[in-house]
Coordinates of N, CA and C in Angstrom, one line a residue:
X1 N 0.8 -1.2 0.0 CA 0.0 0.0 0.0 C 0.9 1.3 0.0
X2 N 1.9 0.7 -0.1 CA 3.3 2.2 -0.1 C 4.2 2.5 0.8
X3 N 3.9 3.6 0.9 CA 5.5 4.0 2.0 C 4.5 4.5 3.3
X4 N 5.3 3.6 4.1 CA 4.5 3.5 5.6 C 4.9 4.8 6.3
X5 N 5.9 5.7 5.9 CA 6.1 7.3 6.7 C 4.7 7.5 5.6
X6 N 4.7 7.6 4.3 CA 3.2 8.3 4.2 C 1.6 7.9 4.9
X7 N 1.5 6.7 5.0 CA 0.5 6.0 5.4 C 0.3 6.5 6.9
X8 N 1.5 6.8 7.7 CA 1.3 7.5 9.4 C 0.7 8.4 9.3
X9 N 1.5 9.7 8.5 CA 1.1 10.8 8.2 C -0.8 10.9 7.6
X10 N -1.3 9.9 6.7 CA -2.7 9.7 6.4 C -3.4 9.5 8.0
X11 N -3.1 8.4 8.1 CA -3.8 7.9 9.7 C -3.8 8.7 10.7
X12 N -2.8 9.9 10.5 CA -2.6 10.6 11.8 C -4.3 11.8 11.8
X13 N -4.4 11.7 10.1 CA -5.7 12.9 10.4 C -6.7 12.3 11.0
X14 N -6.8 11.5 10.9 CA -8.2 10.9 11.4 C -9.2 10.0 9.8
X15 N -10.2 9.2 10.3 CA -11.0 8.6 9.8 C -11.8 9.6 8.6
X16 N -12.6 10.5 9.9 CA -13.2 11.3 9.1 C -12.4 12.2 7.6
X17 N -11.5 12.1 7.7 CA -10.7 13.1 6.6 C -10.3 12.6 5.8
X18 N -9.9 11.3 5.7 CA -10.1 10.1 4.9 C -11.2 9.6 4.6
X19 N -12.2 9.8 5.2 CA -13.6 9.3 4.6 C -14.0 10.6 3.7
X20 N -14.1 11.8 3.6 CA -14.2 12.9 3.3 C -13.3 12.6 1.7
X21 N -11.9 12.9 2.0 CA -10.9 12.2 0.8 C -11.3 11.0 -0.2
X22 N -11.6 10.2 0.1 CA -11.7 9.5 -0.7 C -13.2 9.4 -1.8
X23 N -14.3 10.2 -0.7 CA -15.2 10.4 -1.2 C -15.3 11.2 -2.4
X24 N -14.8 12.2 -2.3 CA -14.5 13.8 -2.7 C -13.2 13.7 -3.8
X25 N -12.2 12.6 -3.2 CA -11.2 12.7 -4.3 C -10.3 14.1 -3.6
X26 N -9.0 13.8 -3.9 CA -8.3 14.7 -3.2 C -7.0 15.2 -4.0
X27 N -6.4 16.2 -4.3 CA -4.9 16.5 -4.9 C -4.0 17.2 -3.5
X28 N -3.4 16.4 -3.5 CA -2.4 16.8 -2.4 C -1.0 16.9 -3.2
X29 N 0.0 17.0 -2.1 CA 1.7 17.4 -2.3 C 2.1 16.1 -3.2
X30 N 1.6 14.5 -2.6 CA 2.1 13.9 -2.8 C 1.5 13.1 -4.2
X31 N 0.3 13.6 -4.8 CA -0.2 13.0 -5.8 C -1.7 13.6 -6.0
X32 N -2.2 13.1 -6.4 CA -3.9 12.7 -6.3 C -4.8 11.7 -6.1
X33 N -6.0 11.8 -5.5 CA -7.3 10.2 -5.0 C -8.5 11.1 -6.0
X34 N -8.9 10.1 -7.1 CA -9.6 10.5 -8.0 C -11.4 10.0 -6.5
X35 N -12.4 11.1 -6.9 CA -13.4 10.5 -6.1 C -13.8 9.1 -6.4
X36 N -13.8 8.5 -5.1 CA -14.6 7.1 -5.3 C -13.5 6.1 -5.5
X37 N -12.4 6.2 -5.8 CA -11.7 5.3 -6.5 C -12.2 5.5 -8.0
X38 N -12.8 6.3 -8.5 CA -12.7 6.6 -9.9 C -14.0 5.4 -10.3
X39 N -15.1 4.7 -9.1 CA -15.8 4.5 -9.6 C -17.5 5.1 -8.7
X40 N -18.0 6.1 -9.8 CA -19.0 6.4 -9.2 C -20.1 5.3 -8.9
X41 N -20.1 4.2 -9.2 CA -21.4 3.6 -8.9 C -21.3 3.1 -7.2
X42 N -19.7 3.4 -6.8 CA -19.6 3.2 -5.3 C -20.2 3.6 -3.9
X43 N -21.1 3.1 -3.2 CA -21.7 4.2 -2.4 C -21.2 4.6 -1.3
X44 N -21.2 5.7 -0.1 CA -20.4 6.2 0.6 C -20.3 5.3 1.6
X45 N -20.8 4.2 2.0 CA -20.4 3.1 2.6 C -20.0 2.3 2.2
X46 N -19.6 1.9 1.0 CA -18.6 1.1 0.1 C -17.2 1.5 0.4
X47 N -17.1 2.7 -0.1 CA -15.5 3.9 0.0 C -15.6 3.8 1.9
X48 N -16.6 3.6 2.7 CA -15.9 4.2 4.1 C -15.3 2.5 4.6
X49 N -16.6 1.6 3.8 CA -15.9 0.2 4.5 C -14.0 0.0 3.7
X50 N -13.9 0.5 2.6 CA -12.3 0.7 2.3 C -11.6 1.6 2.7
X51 N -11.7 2.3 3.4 CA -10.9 3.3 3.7 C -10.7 2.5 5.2
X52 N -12.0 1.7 6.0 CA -11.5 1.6 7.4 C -10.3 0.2 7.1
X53 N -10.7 -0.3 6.0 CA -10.2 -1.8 5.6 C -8.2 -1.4 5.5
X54 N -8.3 -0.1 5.1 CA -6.9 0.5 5.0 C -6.3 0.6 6.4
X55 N -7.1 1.6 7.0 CA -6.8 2.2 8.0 C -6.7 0.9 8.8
X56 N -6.9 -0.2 9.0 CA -7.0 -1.1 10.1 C -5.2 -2.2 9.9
X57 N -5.2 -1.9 8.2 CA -4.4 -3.1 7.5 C -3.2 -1.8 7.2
X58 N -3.5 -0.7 7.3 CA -1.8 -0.2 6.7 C -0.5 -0.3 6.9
X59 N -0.7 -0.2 8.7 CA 0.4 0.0 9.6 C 1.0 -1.1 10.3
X60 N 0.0 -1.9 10.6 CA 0.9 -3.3 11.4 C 1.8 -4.1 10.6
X61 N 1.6 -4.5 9.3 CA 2.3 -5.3 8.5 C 3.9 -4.6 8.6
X62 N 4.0 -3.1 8.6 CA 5.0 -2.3 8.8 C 5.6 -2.0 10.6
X63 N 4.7 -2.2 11.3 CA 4.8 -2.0 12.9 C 6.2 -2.9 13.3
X64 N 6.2 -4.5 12.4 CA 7.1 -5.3 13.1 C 8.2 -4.6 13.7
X65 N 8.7 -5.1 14.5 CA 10.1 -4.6 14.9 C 10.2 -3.6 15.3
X66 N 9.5 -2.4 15.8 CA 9.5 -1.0 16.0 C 9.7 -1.4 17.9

């Protein structure tokens, strides 16, 4: 899912700003999140059940050893 200094930095805003982002679609420093994942037929409980599916799976796989 990438580079885990970026993924902290995501997680650090919170849920809601990510749920907001991915809805909405976002251009930041580091790139751009087209809305929806670029598929509108997605409903906002679709996009929030993946964003928490991230948010739960980003960091541990990377946590080892810390």
């Amino acid at each position: 899912m990438g580079s885990a200094r970026d993924w902290e930095l995501r997680l650090a805003q919170g849920k809601e700003t990510l749920y907001k982002r991915a809805i909405n679609g976002y251009r930041g420093e580091k790139g751009s999140m087209p809305s929806r994942g670029s598929n509108a037929k997605l409903s906002e409980a679709d996009v929030k059940a993946a964003v928490d599916y991230m948010y739960e799976h980003a960091i541990p796989a990377w946590d080892i050893g810390k």
